[in-house]
Amino acid sequence: MPALAKHFHVVAIDQRGYNLSDQPEGVENYKTDKLVADLVAVVKHFGPGKAVIVGHDWGGLVAWTFAMTHPELTDRLIVLNLPHPRGLLREIATNPNQQKNSQYARDFQKPDAAQHVKVEYLTGWVKDPEARKVYLAALKRSSLEGMLNYYKAKLPTQLPDDKDRAGAQPAVPAFPAVTCPVLLIHGLKDQALLPGALNDTWNWVEKDLTLVTIPGAGHFVQQDAADLVTRTIVAWLNR
């Protein structure tokens, strides 16, 4: 963020359920349309005009959806380690390895999941000890139920091993085209979101797509390869 702030007005938000943001109860309050509406409100607050939308993981899904549904507010799109939702759903439906690696998400959908998640576990990806303290404090202020409602609201409740024995696979829904330039960065060691979901992204983006894969980085690519990610984003935005 400091590097970007030298060139742009940077605004970072805590999505609902996290830290000091509202923590509404109920799965319905964490559906994608509500999260996108939150982002619309932020962009319009700092507007008028379009914004560059940046997201990682669930924030990446919101960013993709925002760009699809609000092209009038989207200048460019940057997504870290969250493939286009069409590609991700395709892999969940057809790729046994992705199905296996998505089991954690199914576990998060169970009614008592919050009782089995320790906040300390959620900070294991933060390498710097001092930064980990900051994240831990923020997560302790967050709603575990709210965080898990992201999985309950957005992922299919049945994954392919629940399909009927005739072998029918769930249909992958269509999505509106993304009409702005896209920078997609993906750490290839991500065990939750396998890189096969990146295939065909170019068919769903109408402008230029820049795809950067980083072999040595995992799901938290912005931490694992912080300097490369920062330089890539700044260069792409300033080109």
CSV table of C-alpha atoms in Angstrom, one decimal:
chain,number,residue,atom,x,y,z
A,1,MET,CA,0.0,0.0,0.0
A,2,PRO,CA,2.7,2.6,0.7
A,3,ALA,CA,4.2,2.0,-2.7
A,4,LEU,CA,0.8,2.4,-4.4
A,5,ALA,CA,0.0,5.5,-2.3
A,6,LYS,CA,2.8,7.4,-3.9
A,7,HIS,CA,0.8,7.3,-7.1
A,8,PHE,CA,-2.8,6.7,-6.2
A,9,HIS,CA,-5.4,7.4,-3.6
A,10,VAL,CA,-5.5,4.1,-1.8
A,11,VAL,CA,-8.5,2.9,0.3
A,12,ALA,CA,-8.4,-0.4,2.1
A,13,ILE,CA,-11.5,-1.8,3.7
A,14,ASP,CA,-12.3,-4.5,6.2
A,15,GLN,CA,-15.2,-6.5,4.7
A,16,ARG,CA,-18.2,-7.2,6.8
A,17,GLY,CA,-17.6,-9.6,9.6
A,18,TYR,CA,-13.9,-8.5,10.0
A,19,ASN,CA,-12.2,-6.4,12.5
A,20,LEU,CA,-14.1,-3.1,13.1
A,21,SER,CA,-16.6,-3.5,10.3
A,22,ASP,CA,-20.2,-4.5,11.0
A,23,GLN,CA,-20.8,-8.1,11.9
A,24,PRO,CA,-24.4,-8.9,10.9
A,25,GLU,CA,-25.8,-12.3,11.8
A,26,GLY,CA,-27.2,-14.7,9.2
A,27,VAL,CA,-25.7,-16.3,6.1
A,28,GLU,CA,-27.9,-14.2,3.8
A,29,ASN,CA,-26.0,-11.1,5.0
A,30,TYR,CA,-22.7,-12.5,3.4
A,31,LYS,CA,-24.0,-13.2,-0.1
A,32,THR,CA,-21.9,-11.7,-2.9
A,33,ASP,CA,-24.5,-9.1,-3.9
A,34,LYS,CA,-24.3,-7.5,-0.4
A,35,LEU,CA,-20.5,-7.5,-0.4
A,36,VAL,CA,-20.4,-5.9,-3.8
A,37,ALA,CA,-23.0,-3.3,-2.6
A,38,ASP,CA,-20.6,-2.5,0.3
A,39,LEU,CA,-17.8,-1.9,-2.2
A,40,VAL,CA,-20.1,0.2,-4.5
A,41,ALA,CA,-20.8,2.4,-1.5
A,42,VAL,CA,-17.1,2.9,-0.8
A,43,VAL,CA,-16.3,3.7,-4.4
A,44,LYS,CA,-19.1,6.2,-4.7
A,45,HIS,CA,-18.1,7.8,-1.4
A,46,PHE,CA,-14.7,8.6,-2.7
A,47,GLY,CA,-16.0,9.3,-6.3
A,48,PRO,CA,-17.1,10.4,-8.7
A,49,GLY,CA,-15.5,8.3,-11.4
A,50,LYS,CA,-14.1,4.8,-11.7
A,51,ALA,CA,-11.7,3.0,-9.4
A,52,VAL,CA,-9.0,0.4,-9.7
A,53,ILE,CA,-10.4,-2.6,-7.8
A,54,VAL,CA,-7.9,-4.9,-6.0
A,55,GLY,CA,-8.9,-8.1,-4.2
A,56,HIS,CA,-7.4,-11.3,-2.7
A,57,ASP,CA,-9.2,-14.6,-1.9
A,58,TRP,CA,-12.8,-13.7,-1.0
A,59,GLY,CA,-12.0,-10.1,-1.7
A,60,GLY,CA,-10.9,-11.3,-5.1
A,61,LEU,CA,-14.4,-12.9,-5.7
A,62,VAL,CA,-16.0,-9.6,-4.7
A,63,ALA,CA,-13.6,-7.8,-7.1
A,64,TRP,CA,-14.4,-10.0,-10.0
A,65,THR,CA,-18.1,-9.7,-9.4
A,66,PHE,CA,-17.9,-5.9,-9.0
A,67,ALA,CA,-16.1,-5.6,-12.3
A,68,MET,CA,-18.7,-7.8,-14.0
A,69,THR,CA,-21.7,-6.0,-12.6
A,70,HIS,CA,-20.5,-2.4,-12.3
A,71,PRO,CA,-18.3,-1.8,-15.3
A,72,GLU,CA,-19.2,1.9,-15.1
A,73,LEU,CA,-17.3,2.1,-11.8
A,74,THR,CA,-14.4,-0.1,-12.7
A,75,ASP,CA,-11.3,1.4,-14.3
A,76,ARG,CA,-9.0,-1.7,-14.0
A,77,LEU,CA,-9.1,-5.0,-12.0
A,78,ILE,CA,-6.3,-6.6,-10.0
A,79,VAL,CA,-6.9,-10.0,-8.4
A,80,LEU,CA,-4.5,-12.1,-6.3
A,81,ASN,CA,-4.9,-15.8,-5.9
A,82,LEU,CA,-8.6,-16.0,-6.8
A,83,PRO,CA,-9.2,-17.4,-10.3
A,84,HIS,CA,-12.2,-16.2,-12.3
A,85,PRO,CA,-15.2,-17.8,-10.5
A,86,ARG,CA,-16.2,-19.6,-13.7
A,87,GLY,CA,-12.9,-21.3,-13.8
A,88,LEU,CA,-13.0,-22.1,-10.1
A,89,LEU,CA,-16.4,-23.6,-10.3
A,90,ARG,CA,-15.4,-25.7,-13.3
A,91,GLU,CA,-12.5,-27.1,-11.4
A,92,ILE,CA,-14.6,-27.9,-8.3
A,93,ALA,CA,-17.0,-29.7,-10.6
A,94,THR,CA,-14.5,-31.7,-12.7
A,95,ASN,CA,-11.1,-31.8,-11.1
A,96,PRO,CA,-10.6,-34.5,-8.4
A,97,ASN,CA,-7.5,-32.7,-7.0
A,98,GLN,CA,-9.4,-29.4,-6.6
A,99,GLN,CA,-12.3,-31.3,-5.0
A,100,LYS,CA,-10.0,-32.9,-2.5
A,101,ASN,CA,-8.3,-29.6,-1.7
A,102,SER,CA,-11.7,-27.9,-1.3
A,103,GLN,CA,-12.7,-30.2,1.5
A,104,TYR,CA,-11.7,-27.5,4.1
A,105,ALA,CA,-14.3,-25.3,2.6
A,106,ARG,CA,-16.9,-28.0,3.0
A,107,ASP,CA,-15.9,-28.4,6.6
A,108,PHE,CA,-16.3,-24.6,7.1
A,109,GLN,CA,-19.9,-25.0,5.9
A,110,LYS,CA,-20.9,-27.2,8.8
A,111,PRO,CA,-23.2,-25.6,11.4
A,112,ASP,CA,-20.7,-26.0,14.3
A,113,ALA,CA,-17.6,-25.1,12.3
A,114,ALA,CA,-16.9,-21.9,14.2
A,115,GLN,CA,-16.4,-23.9,17.4
A,116,HIS,CA,-13.5,-25.8,15.8
A,117,VAL,CA,-11.6,-22.9,14.3
A,118,LYS,CA,-8.9,-21.2,16.4
A,119,VAL,CA,-8.0,-17.6,15.6
A,120,GLU,CA,-4.3,-18.3,16.1
A,121,TYR,CA,-4.5,-20.8,13.2
A,122,LEU,CA,-5.7,-18.1,10.9
A,123,THR,CA,-2.5,-16.1,11.3
A,124,GLY,CA,-0.1,-18.8,10.5
A,125,TRP,CA,0.6,-17.3,7.1
A,126,VAL,CA,1.9,-14.0,8.5
A,127,LYS,CA,5.7,-14.4,8.6
A,128,ASP,CA,6.7,-11.2,10.5
A,129,PRO,CA,6.1,-11.7,14.3
A,130,GLU,CA,5.0,-8.0,14.9
A,131,ALA,CA,2.7,-8.1,11.9
A,132,ARG,CA,1.2,-11.3,13.2
A,133,LYS,CA,0.3,-9.6,16.5
A,134,VAL,CA,-1.7,-6.9,14.5
A,135,TYR,CA,-3.5,-9.6,12.5
A,136,LEU,CA,-4.3,-11.6,15.6
A,137,ALA,CA,-5.8,-8.6,17.4
A,138,ALA,CA,-7.9,-7.8,14.4
A,139,LEU,CA,-9.2,-11.3,14.0
A,140,LYS,CA,-10.0,-11.5,17.7
A,141,ARG,CA,-12.3,-8.5,17.1
A,142,SER,CA,-13.8,-10.3,14.1
A,143,SER,CA,-16.8,-12.6,13.9
A,144,LEU,CA,-15.8,-16.2,13.3
A,145,GLU,CA,-19.4,-17.0,12.3
A,146,GLY,CA,-19.3,-14.1,9.9
A,147,MET,CA,-16.1,-15.2,8.4
A,148,LEU,CA,-17.4,-18.8,7.9
A,149,ASN,CA,-20.6,-17.4,6.4
A,150,TYR,CA,-18.6,-16.4,3.4
A,151,TYR,CA,-18.2,-20.1,2.6
A,152,LYS,CA,-21.8,-20.9,3.5
A,153,ALA,CA,-23.2,-18.1,1.3
A,154,LYS,CA,-21.0,-18.4,-1.8
A,155,LEU,CA,-19.9,-22.0,-2.3
A,156,PRO,CA,-22.2,-24.8,-3.5
A,157,THR,CA,-23.5,-26.8,-0.5
A,158,GLN,CA,-22.9,-30.0,-2.4
A,159,LEU,CA,-19.5,-30.7,-4.0
A,160,PRO,CA,-19.2,-33.3,-6.8
A,161,ASP,CA,-18.8,-36.3,-4.5
A,162,ASP,CA,-22.4,-35.8,-3.5
A,163,LYS,CA,-23.6,-36.0,-7.2
A,164,ASP,CA,-26.0,-38.7,-8.1
A,165,ARG,CA,-24.5,-42.1,-9.0
A,166,ALA,CA,-25.3,-41.6,-12.7
A,167,GLY,CA,-22.3,-39.2,-12.7
A,168,ALA,CA,-24.1,-36.0,-13.5
A,169,GLN,CA,-21.9,-33.0,-12.9
A,170,PRO,CA,-23.3,-29.6,-11.7
A,171,ALA,CA,-23.5,-27.0,-14.5
A,172,VAL,CA,-21.1,-24.1,-14.3
A,173,PRO,CA,-23.1,-20.9,-14.5
A,174,ALA,CA,-22.4,-18.2,-17.0
A,175,PHE,CA,-21.0,-14.8,-15.8
A,176,PRO,CA,-21.0,-11.4,-17.5
A,177,ALA,CA,-17.9,-10.5,-19.3
A,178,VAL,CA,-15.2,-8.4,-17.6
A,179,THR,CA,-14.9,-5.3,-19.8
A,180,CYS,CA,-11.8,-3.7,-18.2
A,181,PRO,CA,-8.1,-4.6,-18.3
A,182,VAL,CA,-7.2,-7.3,-15.7
A,183,LEU,CA,-4.0,-8.1,-13.9
A,184,LEU,CA,-4.2,-11.6,-12.4
A,185,ILE,CA,-1.4,-12.7,-10.0
A,186,HIS,CA,-1.3,-16.3,-8.7
A,187,GLY,CA,1.1,-18.1,-6.4
A,188,LEU,CA,1.5,-21.6,-7.8
A,189,LYS,CA,2.0,-23.2,-4.4
A,190,ASP,CA,-1.5,-22.4,-3.4
A,191,GLN,CA,-3.0,-25.6,-2.1
A,192,ALA,CA,-6.6,-24.3,-1.8
A,193,LEU,CA,-6.9,-22.8,-5.3
A,194,LEU,CA,-5.1,-24.9,-7.8
A,195,PRO,CA,-3.8,-23.2,-11.0
A,196,GLY,CA,-5.9,-25.2,-13.4
A,197,ALA,CA,-8.7,-22.8,-12.6
A,198,LEU,CA,-6.7,-20.1,-14.4
A,199,ASN,CA,-7.2,-21.8,-17.8
A,200,ASP,CA,-9.6,-20.0,-20.2
A,201,THR,CA,-9.6,-16.7,-18.2
A,202,TRP,CA,-8.8,-15.0,-21.4
A,203,ASN,CA,-12.2,-16.1,-22.8
A,204,TRP,CA,-14.0,-14.2,-20.1
A,205,VAL,CA,-12.1,-10.9,-20.3
A,206,GLU,CA,-12.8,-8.5,-23.2
A,207,LYS,CA,-9.8,-6.2,-22.7
A,208,ASP,CA,-6.2,-7.1,-22.1
A,209,LEU,CA,-5.4,-9.8,-19.5
A,210,THR,CA,-2.0,-9.9,-17.8
A,211,LEU,CA,-1.4,-13.2,-16.0
A,212,VAL,CA,1.6,-13.5,-13.6
A,213,THR,CA,2.3,-16.8,-12.0
A,214,ILE,CA,4.8,-17.0,-9.2
A,215,PRO,CA,6.2,-20.6,-8.6
A,216,GLY,CA,7.7,-20.0,-5.2
A,217,ALA,CA,4.6,-18.3,-3.6
A,218,GLY,CA,1.5,-19.8,-2.0
A,219,HIS,CA,-2.0,-18.6,-1.4
A,220,PHE,CA,-0.9,-15.4,0.4
A,221,VAL,CA,1.2,-14.3,-2.6
A,222,GLN,CA,1.3,-10.7,-1.4
A,223,GLN,CA,3.2,-11.9,1.6
A,224,ASP,CA,5.3,-14.7,0.0
A,225,ALA,CA,6.5,-12.5,-2.8
A,226,ALA,CA,5.7,-9.1,-1.5
A,227,ASP,CA,8.4,-7.2,-3.5
A,228,LEU,CA,7.6,-8.8,-6.8
A,229,VAL,CA,3.8,-8.4,-6.3
A,230,THR,CA,4.3,-4.7,-5.4
A,231,ARG,CA,6.6,-4.0,-8.4
A,232,THR,CA,4.3,-5.8,-10.7
A,233,ILE,CA,1.2,-3.9,-9.7
A,234,VAL,CA,2.9,-0.5,-9.7
A,235,ALA,CA,4.4,-1.2,-13.2
A,236,TRP,CA,1.1,-2.4,-14.6
A,237,LEU,CA,-0.8,0.5,-13.3
A,238,ASN,CA,1.8,3.1,-14.5
A,239,ARG,CA,2.5,1.5,-17.9
